[in-house]
CSV table of C-alpha atoms in Angstrom, one decimal:
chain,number,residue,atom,x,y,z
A,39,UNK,CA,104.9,85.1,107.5
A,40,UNK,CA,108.6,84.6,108.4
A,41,UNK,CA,110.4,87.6,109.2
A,42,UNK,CA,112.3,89.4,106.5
A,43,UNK,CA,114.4,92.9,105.6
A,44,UNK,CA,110.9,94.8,105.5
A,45,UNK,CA,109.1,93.3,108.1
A,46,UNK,CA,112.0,93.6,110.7
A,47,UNK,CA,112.7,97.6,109.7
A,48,UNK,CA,109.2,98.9,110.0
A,49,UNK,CA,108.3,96.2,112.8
A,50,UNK,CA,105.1,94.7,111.2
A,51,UNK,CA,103.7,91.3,110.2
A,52,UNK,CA,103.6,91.4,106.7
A,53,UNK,CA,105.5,92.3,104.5
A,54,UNK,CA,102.7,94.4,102.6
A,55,UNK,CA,103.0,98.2,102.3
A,56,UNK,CA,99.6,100.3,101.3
A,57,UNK,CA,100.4,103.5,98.7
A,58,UNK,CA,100.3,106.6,100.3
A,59,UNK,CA,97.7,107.4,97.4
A,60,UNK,CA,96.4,111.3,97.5
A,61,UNK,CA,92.6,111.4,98.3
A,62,UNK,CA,92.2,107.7,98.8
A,63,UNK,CA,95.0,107.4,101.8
A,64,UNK,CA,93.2,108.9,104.9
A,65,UNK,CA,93.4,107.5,108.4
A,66,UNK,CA,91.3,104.8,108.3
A,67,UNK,CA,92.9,102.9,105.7
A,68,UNK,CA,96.2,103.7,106.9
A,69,UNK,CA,94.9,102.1,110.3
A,70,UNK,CA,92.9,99.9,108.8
A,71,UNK,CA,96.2,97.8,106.6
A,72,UNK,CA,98.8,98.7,109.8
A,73,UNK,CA,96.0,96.9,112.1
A,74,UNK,CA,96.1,94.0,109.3
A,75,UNK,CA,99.6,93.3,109.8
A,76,UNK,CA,100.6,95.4,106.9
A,77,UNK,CA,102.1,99.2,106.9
A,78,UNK,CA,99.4,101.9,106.0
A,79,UNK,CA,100.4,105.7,105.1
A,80,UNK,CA,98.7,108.5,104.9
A,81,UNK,CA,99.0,110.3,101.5
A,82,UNK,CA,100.2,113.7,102.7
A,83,UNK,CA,100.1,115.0,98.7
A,84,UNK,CA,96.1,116.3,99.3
A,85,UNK,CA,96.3,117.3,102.6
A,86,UNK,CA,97.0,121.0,104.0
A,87,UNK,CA,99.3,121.0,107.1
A,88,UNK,CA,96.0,121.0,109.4
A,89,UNK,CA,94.4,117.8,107.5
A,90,UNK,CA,97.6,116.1,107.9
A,91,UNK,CA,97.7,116.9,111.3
A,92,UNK,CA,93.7,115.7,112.2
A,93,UNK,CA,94.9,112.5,109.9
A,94,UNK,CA,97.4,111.6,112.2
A,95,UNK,CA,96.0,112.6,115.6
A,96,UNK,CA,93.2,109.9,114.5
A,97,UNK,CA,95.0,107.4,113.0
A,98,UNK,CA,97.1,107.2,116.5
A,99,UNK,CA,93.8,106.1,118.1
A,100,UNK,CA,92.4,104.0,115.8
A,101,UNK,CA,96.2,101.8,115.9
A,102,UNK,CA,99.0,101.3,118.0
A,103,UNK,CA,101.5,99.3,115.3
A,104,UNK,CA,103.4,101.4,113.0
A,105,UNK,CA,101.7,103.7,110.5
A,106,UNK,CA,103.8,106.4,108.4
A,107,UNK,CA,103.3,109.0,105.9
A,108,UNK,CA,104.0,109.5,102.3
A,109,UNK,CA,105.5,112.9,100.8
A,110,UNK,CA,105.4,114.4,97.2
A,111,UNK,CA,108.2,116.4,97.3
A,112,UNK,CA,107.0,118.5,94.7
A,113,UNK,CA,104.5,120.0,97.6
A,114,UNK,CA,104.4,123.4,98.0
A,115,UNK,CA,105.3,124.5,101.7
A,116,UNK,CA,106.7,121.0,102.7
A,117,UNK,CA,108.4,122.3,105.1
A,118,UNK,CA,105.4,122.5,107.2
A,119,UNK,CA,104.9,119.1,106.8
A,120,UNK,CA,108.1,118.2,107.5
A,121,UNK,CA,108.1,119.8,110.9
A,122,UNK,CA,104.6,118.4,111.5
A,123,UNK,CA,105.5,115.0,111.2
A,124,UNK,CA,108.6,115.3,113.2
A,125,UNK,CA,106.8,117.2,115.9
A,126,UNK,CA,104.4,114.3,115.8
A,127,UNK,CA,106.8,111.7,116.7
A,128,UNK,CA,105.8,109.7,113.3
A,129,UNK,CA,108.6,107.6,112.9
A,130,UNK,CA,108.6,106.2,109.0
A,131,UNK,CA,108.1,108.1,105.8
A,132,UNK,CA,108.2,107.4,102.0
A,133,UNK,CA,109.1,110.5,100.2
A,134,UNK,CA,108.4,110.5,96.4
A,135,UNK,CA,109.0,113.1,92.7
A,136,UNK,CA,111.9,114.7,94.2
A,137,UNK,CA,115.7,114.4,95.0
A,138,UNK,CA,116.1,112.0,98.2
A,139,UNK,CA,119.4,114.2,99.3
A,140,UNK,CA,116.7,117.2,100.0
A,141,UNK,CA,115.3,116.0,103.1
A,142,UNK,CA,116.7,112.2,104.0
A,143,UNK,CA,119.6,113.7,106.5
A,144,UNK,CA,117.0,115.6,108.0
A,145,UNK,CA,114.2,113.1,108.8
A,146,UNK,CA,116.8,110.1,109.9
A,147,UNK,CA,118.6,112.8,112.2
A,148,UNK,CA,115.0,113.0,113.7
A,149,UNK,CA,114.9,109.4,114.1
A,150,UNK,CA,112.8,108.6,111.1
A,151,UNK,CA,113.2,105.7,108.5
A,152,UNK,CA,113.0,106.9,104.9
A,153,UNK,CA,112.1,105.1,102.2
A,154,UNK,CA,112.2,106.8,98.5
A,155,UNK,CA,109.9,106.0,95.3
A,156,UNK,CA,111.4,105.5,92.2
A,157,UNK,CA,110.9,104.4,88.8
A,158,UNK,CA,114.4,103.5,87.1
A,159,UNK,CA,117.8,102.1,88.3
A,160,UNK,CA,119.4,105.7,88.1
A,161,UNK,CA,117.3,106.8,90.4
A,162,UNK,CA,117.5,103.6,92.5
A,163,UNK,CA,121.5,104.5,92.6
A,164,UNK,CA,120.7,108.2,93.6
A,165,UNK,CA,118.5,107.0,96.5
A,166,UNK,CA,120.9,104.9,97.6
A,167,UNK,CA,123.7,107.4,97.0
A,168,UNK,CA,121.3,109.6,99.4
A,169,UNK,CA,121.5,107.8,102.4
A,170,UNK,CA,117.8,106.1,102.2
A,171,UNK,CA,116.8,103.0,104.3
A,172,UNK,CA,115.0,101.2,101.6
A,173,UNK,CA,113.5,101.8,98.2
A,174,UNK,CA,110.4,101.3,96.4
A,175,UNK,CA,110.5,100.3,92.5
A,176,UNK,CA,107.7,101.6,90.9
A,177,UNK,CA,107.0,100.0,87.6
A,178,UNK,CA,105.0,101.4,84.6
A,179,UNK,CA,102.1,99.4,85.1
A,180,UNK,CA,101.3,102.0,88.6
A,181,UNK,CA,98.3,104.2,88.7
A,182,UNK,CA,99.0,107.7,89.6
A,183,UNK,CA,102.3,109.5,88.8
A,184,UNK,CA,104.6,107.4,87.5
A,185,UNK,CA,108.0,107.5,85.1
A,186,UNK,CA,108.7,108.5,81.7
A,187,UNK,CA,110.9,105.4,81.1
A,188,UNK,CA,108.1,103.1,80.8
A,189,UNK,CA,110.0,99.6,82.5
A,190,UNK,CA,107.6,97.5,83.8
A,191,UNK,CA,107.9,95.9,87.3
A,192,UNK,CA,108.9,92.5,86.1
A,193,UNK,CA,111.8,93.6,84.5
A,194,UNK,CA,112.3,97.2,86.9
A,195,UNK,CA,112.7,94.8,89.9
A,196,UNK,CA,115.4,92.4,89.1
A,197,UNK,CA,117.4,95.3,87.4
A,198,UNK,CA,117.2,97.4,90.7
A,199,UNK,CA,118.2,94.2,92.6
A,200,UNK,CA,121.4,93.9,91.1
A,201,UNK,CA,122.3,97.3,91.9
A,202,UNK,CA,121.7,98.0,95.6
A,203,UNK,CA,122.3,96.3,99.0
A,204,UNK,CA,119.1,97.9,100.6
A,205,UNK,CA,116.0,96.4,101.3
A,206,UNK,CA,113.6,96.5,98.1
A,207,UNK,CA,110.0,96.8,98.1
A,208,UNK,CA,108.3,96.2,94.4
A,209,UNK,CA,105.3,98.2,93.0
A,210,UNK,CA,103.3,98.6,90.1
A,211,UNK,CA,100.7,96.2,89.4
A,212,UNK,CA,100.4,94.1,92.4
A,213,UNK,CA,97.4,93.2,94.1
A,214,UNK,CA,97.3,89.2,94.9
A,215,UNK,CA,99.6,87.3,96.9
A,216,UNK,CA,100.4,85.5,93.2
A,217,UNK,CA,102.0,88.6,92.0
A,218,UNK,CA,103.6,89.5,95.5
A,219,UNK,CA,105.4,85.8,95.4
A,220,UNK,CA,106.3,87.0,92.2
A,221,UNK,CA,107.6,90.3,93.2
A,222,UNK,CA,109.6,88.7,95.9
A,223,UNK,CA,111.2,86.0,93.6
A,224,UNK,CA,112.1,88.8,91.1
A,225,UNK,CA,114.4,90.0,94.6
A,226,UNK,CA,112.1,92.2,96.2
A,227,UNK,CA,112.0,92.2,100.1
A,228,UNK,CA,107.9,93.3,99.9
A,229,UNK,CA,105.5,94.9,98.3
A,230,UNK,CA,103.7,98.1,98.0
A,231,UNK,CA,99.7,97.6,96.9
A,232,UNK,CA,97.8,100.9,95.8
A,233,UNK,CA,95.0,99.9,93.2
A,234,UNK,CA,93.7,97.0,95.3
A,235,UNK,CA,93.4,99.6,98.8
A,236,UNK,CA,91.8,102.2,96.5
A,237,UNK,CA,88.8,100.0,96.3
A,238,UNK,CA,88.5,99.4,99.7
A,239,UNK,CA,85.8,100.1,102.3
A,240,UNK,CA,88.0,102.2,104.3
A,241,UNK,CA,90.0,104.1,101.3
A,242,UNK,CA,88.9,107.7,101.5
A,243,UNK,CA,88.0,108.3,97.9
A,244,UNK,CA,84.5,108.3,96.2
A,245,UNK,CA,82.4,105.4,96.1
A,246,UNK,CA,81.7,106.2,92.7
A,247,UNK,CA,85.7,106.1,91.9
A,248,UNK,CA,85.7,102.8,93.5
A,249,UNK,CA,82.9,101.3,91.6
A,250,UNK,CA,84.6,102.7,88.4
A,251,UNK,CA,88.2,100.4,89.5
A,252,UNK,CA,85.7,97.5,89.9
A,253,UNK,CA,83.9,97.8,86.2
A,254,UNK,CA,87.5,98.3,84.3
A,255,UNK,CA,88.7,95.8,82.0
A,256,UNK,CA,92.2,95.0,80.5
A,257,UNK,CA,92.8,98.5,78.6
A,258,UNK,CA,91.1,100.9,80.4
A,259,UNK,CA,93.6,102.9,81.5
A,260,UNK,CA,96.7,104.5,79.9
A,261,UNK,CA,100.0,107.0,81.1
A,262,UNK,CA,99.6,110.5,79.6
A,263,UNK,CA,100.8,114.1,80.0
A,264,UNK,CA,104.3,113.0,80.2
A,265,UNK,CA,105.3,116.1,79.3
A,266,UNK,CA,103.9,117.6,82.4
A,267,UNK,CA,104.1,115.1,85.2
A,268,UNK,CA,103.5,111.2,83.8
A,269,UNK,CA,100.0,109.8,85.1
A,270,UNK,CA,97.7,106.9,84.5
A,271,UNK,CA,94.5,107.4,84.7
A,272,UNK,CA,90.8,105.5,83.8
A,273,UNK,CA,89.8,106.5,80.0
A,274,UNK,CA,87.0,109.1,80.7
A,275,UNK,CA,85.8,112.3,79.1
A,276,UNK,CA,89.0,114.1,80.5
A,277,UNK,CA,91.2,111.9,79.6
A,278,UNK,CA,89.6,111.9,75.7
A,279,UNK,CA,90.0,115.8,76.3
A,280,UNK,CA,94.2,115.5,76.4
A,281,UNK,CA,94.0,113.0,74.0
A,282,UNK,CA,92.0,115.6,71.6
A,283,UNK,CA,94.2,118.4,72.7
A,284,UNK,CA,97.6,116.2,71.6
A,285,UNK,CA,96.0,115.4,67.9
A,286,UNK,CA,95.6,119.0,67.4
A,287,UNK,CA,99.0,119.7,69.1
A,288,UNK,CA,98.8,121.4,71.9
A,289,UNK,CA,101.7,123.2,73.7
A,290,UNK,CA,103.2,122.2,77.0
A,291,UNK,CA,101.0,125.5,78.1
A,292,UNK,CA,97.4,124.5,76.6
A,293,UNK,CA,97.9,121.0,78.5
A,294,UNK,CA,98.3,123.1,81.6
A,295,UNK,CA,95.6,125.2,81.1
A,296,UNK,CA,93.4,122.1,80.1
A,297,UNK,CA,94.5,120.0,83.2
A,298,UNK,CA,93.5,123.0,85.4
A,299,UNK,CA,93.6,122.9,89.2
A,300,UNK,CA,92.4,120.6,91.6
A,301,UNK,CA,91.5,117.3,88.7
A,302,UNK,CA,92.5,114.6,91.0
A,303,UNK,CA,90.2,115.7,93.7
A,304,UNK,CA,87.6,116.3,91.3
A,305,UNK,CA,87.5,112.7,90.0
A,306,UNK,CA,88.7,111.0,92.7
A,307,UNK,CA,87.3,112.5,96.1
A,308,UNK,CA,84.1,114.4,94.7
A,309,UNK,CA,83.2,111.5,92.7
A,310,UNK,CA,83.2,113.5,89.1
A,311,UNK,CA,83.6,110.7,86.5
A,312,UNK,CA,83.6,113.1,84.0
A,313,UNK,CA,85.9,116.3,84.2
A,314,UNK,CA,87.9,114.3,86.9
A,315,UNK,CA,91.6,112.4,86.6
A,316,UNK,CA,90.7,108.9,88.1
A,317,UNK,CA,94.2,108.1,88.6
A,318,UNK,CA,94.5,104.2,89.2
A,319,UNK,CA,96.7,101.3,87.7
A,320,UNK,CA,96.5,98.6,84.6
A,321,UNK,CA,95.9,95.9,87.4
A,322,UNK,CA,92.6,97.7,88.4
A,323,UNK,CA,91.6,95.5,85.6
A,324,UNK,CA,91.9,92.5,87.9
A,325,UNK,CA,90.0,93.9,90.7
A,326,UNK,CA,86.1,92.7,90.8
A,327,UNK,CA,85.4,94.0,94.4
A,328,UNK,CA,85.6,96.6,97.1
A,329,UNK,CA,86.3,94.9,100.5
A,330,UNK,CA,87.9,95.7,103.8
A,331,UNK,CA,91.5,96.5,103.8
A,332,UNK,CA,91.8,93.1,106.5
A,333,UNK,CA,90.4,91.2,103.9
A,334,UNK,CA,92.3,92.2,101.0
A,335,UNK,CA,95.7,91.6,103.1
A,336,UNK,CA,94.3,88.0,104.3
A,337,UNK,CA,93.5,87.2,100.9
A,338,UNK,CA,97.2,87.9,99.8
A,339,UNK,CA,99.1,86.2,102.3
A,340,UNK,CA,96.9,83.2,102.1
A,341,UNK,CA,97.4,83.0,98.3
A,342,UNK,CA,101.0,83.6,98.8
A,343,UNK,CA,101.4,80.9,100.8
A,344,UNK,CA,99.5,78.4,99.1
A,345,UNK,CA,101.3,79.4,95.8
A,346,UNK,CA,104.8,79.2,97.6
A,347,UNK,CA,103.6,75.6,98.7
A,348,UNK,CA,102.9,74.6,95.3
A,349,UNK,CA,105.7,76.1,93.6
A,350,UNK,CA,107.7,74.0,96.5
A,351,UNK,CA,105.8,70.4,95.4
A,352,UNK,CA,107.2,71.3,92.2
């Protein structure tokens, strides 16, 4: 593809950016897309200091183009990952649920591009405001933690665009090359793909996880526990637990106690299709397969250009 604001600041091909999605976003994905052409992450949100640490030591050998990490800053003891990604020389990461002004001065003083996740102009504005080098748009239609606002990327995109001057990468239900021509039409500069690389050969989560993104229909998955911290997740026996807990009005407290510890790793790394939050988006209802993270990023930018091409004819 031609170069463009996102392929020229993270030096890659294309300008396709995998989610730095917790117990799915291990090394080889993230070395897997960045190999592709694309930009892979590792999702630092499940990983202790010392996971993080093995992550990147491997994903170093397994690629030599660009790789980064993505942060939750509502990590406990993110310092420590702070200074291990800084002492590791890793030179891009997306920070995400948090204020931007925390730790943006001090990544880009370390020679690091930043890139912050939001889900709403405001806080498009605020990112800005803080200094970032680019922003991703997170619409509602995004698996995993997600806003309260509920603004969907076809509209989130365009109304982020008119705002800012930096470059713009569009998420939330985007997993062909159709919907990233779209994305880039609405006025984003890329786009960032998580549902499509969680079913993918080299994404770290269970197999029985994947095989549950591949049998979901239209429906299948919905944005709950706002009151907590907004997530989408695949209807399952949890899920039908917080539903049963709100009809018989649960406090903020009883939805902690239900949601527990350790969920997302329960559904989504141990494989528990039950008890476990399988945390994915509405567009896992268009995936049908689980293939390599090179074929999933071929298949877009071929589709992508043949749509572009027809969309020129006409």
């Amino acid at each position: 593809m031609d170069e463009n604001r996102i392929t020229q600041l993270f030096g890659i091909e294309h300008p396709i950016i995998q989610g730095g999605m917790i117990w799915t976003s291990g090394w080889r994905l993230a070395s897997a897309v960045s190999n592709a052409g694309g930009l892979g992450l590792l999702g630092a949100g499940s990983m202790y200091p010392d996971v993080l640490q093995e992550h990147i030591d491997k994903c170093k050998k397994a690629t030599n183009k660009p790789f980064g990490v993505n942060i939750p800053m509502l990590y406990p003891n993110i310092e420590e990952l702070m200074d291990i990604i800084v002492a590791n020389g890793i030179k891009i990461v997306f920070t995400s649920a948090g204020n931007p002004k925390t730790w943006t001065e001090f990544l880009q003083k370390n020679g690091i591009t930043v890139v912050h996740v939001v889900s709403s102009v405001k806080f498009a504005l605020k990112a800005q405001e803080a200094g970032v080098d680019a922003i991703v748009a997170e619409g509602f239609e995004a698996g995993g933690h997600n806003g309260r606002d509920e603004t969907t990327t076809m509209v989130l995109i365009p109304s982020v665009k008119e705002k800012i001057n930096i470059p713009l990468v569009a998420a939330g239900g985007i997993a062909t090359g159709k919907a990233m021509l779209a994305a880039m039409i609405l006025g984003a500069d890329g786009v960032q793909v998580g549902s499509r690389f969680a079913a993918s050969i080299e994404g770290s989560s269970h197999d029985l996880f994947k095989e549950q993104i591949v049998l979901a229909k239209e429906g299948d998955t919905q944005l709950t526990l706002k009151e907590l911290a907004p997530v989408r997740l695949l209807k399952n026996k949890f899920y039908n637990d917080v539903q049963n807990a709100y009809a018989k009005g649960a406090s903020v407290e009883d939805l902690k106690i239900l949601l527990g510890r350790a969920r997302a790793k329960k559904g989504m790394f141990e494989g528990d299709l039950e008890e476990g939050e399988l945390e994915i988006g509405q567009v896992s209802g268009l995936i049908h397969d689980i293939k390599s993270a090179e074929e999933i990023i071929n298949d877009m930018i071929e589709e992508f250009g043949r749509i572009k091409n027809t969309l020129n004819r006409l």
